[in-house]
Amino acid sequence: MSEIPPLRVLSIVGTRPEAIKMAPVIQALAGDPAFASRVLATAQHRQMLDQVLALFGIRPDLDLDIMRPNQALTALTARLLLALDEALGAENPDLVLAQGDTTTVMTAALACFYRKIPFGHVEAGLRTGDLDNPFPEEMNRVVAGRLARWHFAPTASARDNLLREGVAPAAIHVTGNTVIDALLSVADRRPAIGVPIDPAKRLILVTAHRRENFGEPLREICRAIRRLAETNPDVAVLYPVHPNPNVKGVAEALLGDCPGITLCPPLDYLPFVGAMQRAYLILSDSGGVQEEAPALGKPVLVLRQETERPEAVAAGVVKLVGPVYERIVAQAQRLLDDPGYYSSMARGVSPYGDGHAAGRIVAVLRGHRVAG
Ligand code: UD1
Ligand code: UDP
């Protein structure tokens, strides 16, 4: 009897959140003899991607080294598409997996389409319904979703979005979000933050990087953070600043000299998880942080107009405040002053996953192997 060859799976990662969310999948594939697992890093992010890959012990088999300083979307897209096409031609995998809504993911799906390589979309079906919010991520995930053969939806509402777009029910698998697998794999270690924070103070943790907030919205966010630090001497603000020059320049100019506010380079994932655990409150426009913080029982004020992650908002543990000075200051102040309100938002629910999403994704692909 001839042996069935392992299924050759190429996992593609480009940015920090993709690496965090694909790490559990890559580890599960590597431990399963049904698969020959390879990893391609586009390195749309350089340092922030490398930080995560090192933490999870992932050494890419291919590295496209795409990142350029202050890269523009069109040039990034064009360079990624050409480089991915060449790599796919050389690798010729049985299938490709990629996660989320970055330019890496959209171009990976498109390059697979042109080469007729089946594409599996991890974290499928998130939608705001507004192509401009978040920009360009809503377009990226719509395109990736249109081209995917497998849709690994984190939640039932993500599945419903895909059904509404006409995706066949059999192609959708509700798995939970792999970010919770990654988070739970490190949270028990209670990692140190590595940045000194006065232990007597309540910590407000901040992240912000969305393109639609560049310019005046980010300045408004910074002014609100400054106001909170100035009027609450019992509060320490920690803001690991995204290296995008459009973010770094504004954050340093508006907050660099403010007592009570610590700006630092992006934290490695372990210390960042430690910072979320230590935080009293989180202000963020990040997708991943909206998923992780509720699982850690930390309230999040989302610095965006819209969210594609409605579950935690519906559960009352995440609030959309937009990049709007009055709303940020008023909501944060209420959480600082009103213990009952704070408790209602710090309940520790995990609508995005139970820590076993990667196993479910790999089981679906193993089933495909048997069926195929
Ligand atoms: C990208 C994704 C966004 C995702 C975010 C996660 C796109 C268009 N955007 O946004 O969806 O939420 O990553 O963080 O796919 N830089 C560095 N070192 C790094 C990473 C970035 O210096 O390790 C700087 C570079 O100047 C780079 C710039 O940041 O050109 C922008 O990087 P890019 O990936 O285009 O956009 P992000 O804002 O990081
Ligand atoms: N994160 C990190 N260090 C930081 C800030 C964030 O490791 O300094 C992690 C965070 O825990 C989450 C992910 O990075 O898992 C989110 O990435 P980001 O906010 O860059 O992207 P998004 O999720 O918005 O696409």
mmCIF file of N, CA and C and ligand atoms in Angstrom, residues 15-18 20-21 45 48 51-52 55 99-102 123 137 179 182-183 205-210 239-242 264-273 275-276 284-293 304 309, ligand 2:
data_model
loop_
_atom_site.group_PDB
_atom_site.id
_atom_site.type_symbol
_atom_site.label_atom_id
_atom_site.label_comp_id
_atom_site.label_asym_id
_atom_site.label_seq_id
_atom_site.Cartn_x
_atom_site.Cartn_y
_atom_site.Cartn_z
ATOM 1 N N THR A 15 2.848 40.781 9.186
ATOM 2 C CA THR A 15 2.916 41.806 10.233
ATOM 3 C C THR A 15 2.837 41.142 11.615
ATOM 4 N N ARG A 16 3.069 41.965 12.631
ATOM 5 C CA ARG A 16 3.018 41.459 14.022
ATOM 6 C C ARG A 16 1.735 40.685 14.336
ATOM 7 N N PRO A 17 0.530 41.273 14.104
ATOM 8 C CA PRO A 17 -0.650 40.511 14.524
ATOM 9 C C PRO A 17 -0.841 39.212 13.743
ATOM 10 N N GLU A 18 -0.421 39.204 12.466
ATOM 11 C CA GLU A 18 -0.556 37.938 11.715
ATOM 12 C C GLU A 18 0.313 36.851 12.330
ATOM 13 N N ILE A 20 1.327 36.653 15.467
ATOM 14 C CA ILE A 20 0.758 36.220 16.755
ATOM 15 C C ILE A 20 -0.389 35.245 16.495
ATOM 16 N N LYS A 21 -1.240 35.584 15.525
ATOM 17 C CA LYS A 21 -2.446 34.779 15.314
ATOM 18 C C LYS A 21 -2.177 33.517 14.495
ATOM 19 N N HIS A 45 6.131 43.923 7.949
ATOM 20 C CA HIS A 45 6.798 44.482 9.123
ATOM 21 C C HIS A 45 8.138 43.785 9.252
ATOM 22 N N MET A 48 8.933 44.239 14.113
ATOM 23 C CA MET A 48 7.780 43.770 14.902
ATOM 24 C C MET A 48 7.400 42.337 14.543
ATOM 25 N N GLN A 51 10.174 40.003 16.212
ATOM 26 C CA GLN A 51 9.939 39.850 17.658
ATOM 27 C C GLN A 51 9.020 38.653 17.933
ATOM 28 N N VAL A 52 7.933 38.582 17.176
ATOM 29 C CA VAL A 52 6.927 37.547 17.447
ATOM 30 C C VAL A 52 7.425 36.173 16.989
ATOM 31 N N LEU A 55 9.731 34.791 19.543
ATOM 32 C CA LEU A 55 9.055 34.340 20.766
ATOM 33 C C LEU A 55 8.446 32.945 20.577
ATOM 34 N N GLN A 99 -3.773 35.034 7.513
ATOM 35 C CA GLN A 99 -4.705 35.479 8.551
ATOM 36 C C GLN A 99 -5.011 36.970 8.432
ATOM 37 N N GLY A 100 -6.285 37.313 8.513
ATOM 38 C CA GLY A 100 -6.656 38.691 8.774
ATOM 39 C C GLY A 100 -6.885 39.571 7.564
ATOM 40 N N ASP A 101 -6.406 40.819 7.638
ATOM 41 C CA ASP A 101 -6.863 41.854 6.701
ATOM 42 C C ASP A 101 -5.773 42.825 6.295
ATOM 43 N N THR A 102 -4.518 42.388 6.351
ATOM 44 C CA THR A 102 -3.439 43.287 5.940
ATOM 45 C C THR A 102 -3.220 43.185 4.430
ATOM 46 N N GLU A 123 -9.365 33.895 10.426
ATOM 47 C CA GLU A 123 -10.078 35.104 10.901
ATOM 48 C C GLU A 123 -10.906 35.688 9.746
ATOM 49 N N GLU A 137 -8.156 47.940 5.501
ATOM 50 C CA GLU A 137 -8.366 46.557 5.949
ATOM 51 C C GLU A 137 -9.718 45.973 5.525
ATOM 52 N N VAL A 179 -6.035 34.153 18.247
ATOM 53 C CA VAL A 179 -5.332 35.076 19.150
ATOM 54 C C VAL A 179 -5.509 34.632 20.604
ATOM 55 N N ALA A 182 -2.968 32.024 21.351
ATOM 56 C CA ALA A 182 -1.651 32.625 21.590
ATOM 57 C C ALA A 182 -1.604 33.269 22.971
ATOM 58 N N LEU A 183 -2.662 34.012 23.289
ATOM 59 C CA LEU A 183 -2.707 34.722 24.584
ATOM 60 C C LEU A 183 -2.628 33.731 25.748
ATOM 61 N N LEU A 205 -3.132 51.781 29.515
ATOM 62 C CA LEU A 205 -2.293 51.312 28.417
ATOM 63 C C LEU A 205 -2.896 51.810 27.102
ATOM 64 N N VAL A 206 -2.057 52.348 26.228
ATOM 65 C CA VAL A 206 -2.549 52.946 24.981
ATOM 66 C C VAL A 206 -1.845 52.301 23.786
ATOM 67 N N THR A 207 -2.600 51.983 22.716
ATOM 68 C CA THR A 207 -1.973 51.717 21.404
ATOM 69 C C THR A 207 -2.822 52.402 20.333
ATOM 70 N N ALA A 208 -2.158 52.852 19.268
ATOM 71 C CA ALA A 208 -2.889 53.496 18.162
ATOM 72 C C ALA A 208 -2.037 53.426 16.901
ATOM 73 N N HIS A 209 -2.610 52.965 15.827
ATOM 74 C CA HIS A 209 -1.823 52.889 14.592
ATOM 75 C C HIS A 209 -2.642 52.951 13.308
ATOM 76 N N ARG A 210 -3.964 53.060 13.385
ATOM 77 C CA ARG A 210 -4.781 52.914 12.165
ATOM 78 C C ARG A 210 -4.570 54.060 11.190
ATOM 79 N N TYR A 239 2.392 54.060 26.697
ATOM 80 C CA TYR A 239 2.012 54.067 25.285
ATOM 81 C C TYR A 239 3.174 53.509 24.462
ATOM 82 N N PRO A 240 3.147 52.194 24.145
ATOM 83 C CA PRO A 240 4.149 51.649 23.230
ATOM 84 C C PRO A 240 3.813 52.139 21.817
ATOM 85 N N VAL A 241 4.701 52.926 21.242
ATOM 86 C CA VAL A 241 4.368 53.665 20.018
ATOM 87 C C VAL A 241 4.732 52.850 18.777
ATOM 88 N N HIS A 242 3.759 52.699 17.899
ATOM 89 C CA HIS A 242 3.973 52.012 16.615
ATOM 90 C C HIS A 242 5.043 52.767 15.819
ATOM 91 N N CYS A 264 7.184 54.371 24.742
ATOM 92 C CA CYS A 264 8.282 53.405 24.555
ATOM 93 C C CYS A 264 8.117 52.765 23.184
ATOM 94 N N PRO A 265 9.165 52.121 22.669
ATOM 95 C CA PRO A 265 9.026 51.395 21.403
ATOM 96 C C PRO A 265 8.029 50.248 21.578
ATOM 97 N N PRO A 266 7.548 49.654 20.468
ATOM 98 C CA PRO A 266 6.615 48.533 20.582
ATOM 99 C C PRO A 266 7.174 47.492 21.543
ATOM 100 N N LEU A 267 6.311 46.975 22.408
ATOM 101 C CA LEU A 267 6.760 45.945 23.344
ATOM 102 C C LEU A 267 6.709 44.583 22.665
ATOM 103 N N ASP A 268 7.634 43.705 23.018
ATOM 104 C CA ASP A 268 7.519 42.310 22.593
ATOM 105 C C ASP A 268 6.198 41.764 23.132
ATOM 106 N N TYR A 269 5.714 40.677 22.521
ATOM 107 C CA TYR A 269 4.380 40.186 22.894
ATOM 108 C C TYR A 269 4.294 39.831 24.383
ATOM 109 N N LEU A 270 5.312 39.169 24.925
ATOM 110 C CA LEU A 270 5.243 38.774 26.344
ATOM 111 C C LEU A 270 5.088 39.993 27.257
ATOM 112 N N PRO A 271 5.996 40.984 27.179
ATOM 113 C CA PRO A 271 5.788 42.158 28.034
ATOM 114 C C PRO A 271 4.492 42.900 27.737
ATOM 115 N N PHE A 272 4.037 42.869 26.486
ATOM 116 C CA PHE A 272 2.775 43.559 26.196
ATOM 117 C C PHE A 272 1.607 42.856 26.896
ATOM 118 N N VAL A 273 1.644 41.522 26.895
ATOM 119 C CA VAL A 273 0.602 40.785 27.637
ATOM 120 C C VAL A 273 0.696 41.139 29.116
ATOM 121 N N ALA A 275 1.672 43.951 30.291
ATOM 122 C CA ALA A 275 1.122 45.314 30.424
ATOM 123 C C ALA A 275 -0.405 45.283 30.398
ATOM 124 N N MET A 276 -0.980 44.438 29.541
ATOM 125 C CA MET A 276 -2.453 44.331 29.534
ATOM 126 C C MET A 276 -2.938 43.801 30.881
ATOM 127 N N SER A 284 -7.373 51.872 22.769
ATOM 128 C CA SER A 284 -6.697 51.261 21.626
ATOM 129 C C SER A 284 -7.547 51.320 20.365
ATOM 130 N N ASP A 285 -6.864 51.407 19.215
ATOM 131 C CA ASP A 285 -7.569 51.216 17.941
ATOM 132 C C ASP A 285 -7.186 49.877 17.319
ATOM 133 N N SER A 286 -6.511 49.030 18.081
ATOM 134 C CA SER A 286 -6.040 47.735 17.581
ATOM 135 C C SER A 286 -7.179 46.722 17.491
ATOM 136 N N GLY A 287 -7.100 45.863 16.473
ATOM 137 C CA GLY A 287 -8.057 44.768 16.388
ATOM 138 C C GLY A 287 -7.768 43.707 17.443
ATOM 139 N N GLY A 288 -6.515 43.246 17.471
ATOM 140 C CA GLY A 288 -6.146 42.150 18.376
ATOM 141 C C GLY A 288 -6.382 42.491 19.834
ATOM 142 N N VAL A 289 -6.083 43.730 20.208
ATOM 143 C CA VAL A 289 -6.247 44.120 21.618
ATOM 144 C C VAL A 289 -7.726 44.071 22.017
ATOM 145 N N GLN A 290 -8.628 44.401 21.080
ATOM 146 C CA GLN A 290 -10.075 44.304 21.367
ATOM 147 C C GLN A 290 -10.490 42.867 21.677
ATOM 148 N N GLU A 291 -9.725 41.913 21.145
ATOM 149 C CA GLU A 291 -10.058 40.501 21.387
ATOM 150 C C GLU A 291 -9.416 39.973 22.669
ATOM 151 N N GLU A 292 -8.182 40.420 22.918
ATOM 152 C CA GLU A 292 -7.435 39.883 24.064
ATOM 153 C C GLU A 292 -7.898 40.471 25.393
ATOM 154 N N ALA A 293 -8.098 41.805 25.403
ATOM 155 C CA ALA A 293 -8.368 42.484 26.674
ATOM 156 C C ALA A 293 -9.611 41.941 27.387
ATOM 157 N N ARG A 304 -11.892 54.263 17.532
ATOM 158 C CA ARG A 304 -12.270 54.121 16.119
ATOM 159 C C ARG A 304 -13.741 54.451 15.961
ATOM 160 N N ARG A 309 -15.686 43.983 15.307
ATOM 161 C CA ARG A 309 -15.701 43.019 16.419
ATOM 162 C C ARG A 309 -16.813 43.431 17.387
HETATM 163 N N1 UDP B 2 1.047 43.998 20.697
HETATM 164 C C1 UDP B 2 2.377 43.743 21.058
HETATM 165 N N2 UDP B 2 3.173 44.815 21.427
HETATM 166 C C2 UDP B 2 2.721 46.103 21.424
HETATM 167 C C3 UDP B 2 1.380 46.345 21.014
HETATM 168 C C4 UDP B 2 0.575 45.281 20.642
HETATM 169 O O1 UDP B 2 2.808 42.595 21.073
HETATM 170 O O2 UDP B 2 3.500 47.005 21.765
HETATM 171 C C5 UDP B 2 0.192 42.859 20.275
HETATM 172 C C6 UDP B 2 -1.206 42.791 20.863
HETATM 173 O O3 UDP B 2 -1.216 42.052 22.069
HETATM 174 C C7 UDP B 2 -1.997 42.109 19.776
HETATM 175 C C8 UDP B 2 -1.308 42.535 18.506
HETATM 176 O O4 UDP B 2 -0.011 43.011 18.888
HETATM 177 O O5 UDP B 2 -1.938 40.695 19.850
HETATM 178 C C9 UDP B 2 -2.088 43.610 17.824
HETATM 179 O O6 UDP B 2 -1.321 44.177 16.812
HETATM 180 P P1 UDP B 2 -1.664 45.582 16.180
HETATM 181 O O7 UDP B 2 -2.405 46.409 17.160
HETATM 182 O O8 UDP B 2 -0.374 46.098 15.655
HETATM 183 O O9 UDP B 2 -2.558 45.196 14.937
HETATM 184 P P2 UDP B 2 -4.109 44.920 14.718
HETATM 185 O O10 UDP B 2 -4.543 43.866 15.674
HETATM 186 O O11 UDP B 2 -4.821 46.214 14.921
HETATM 187 O O12 UDP B 2 -4.176 44.499 13.306
#
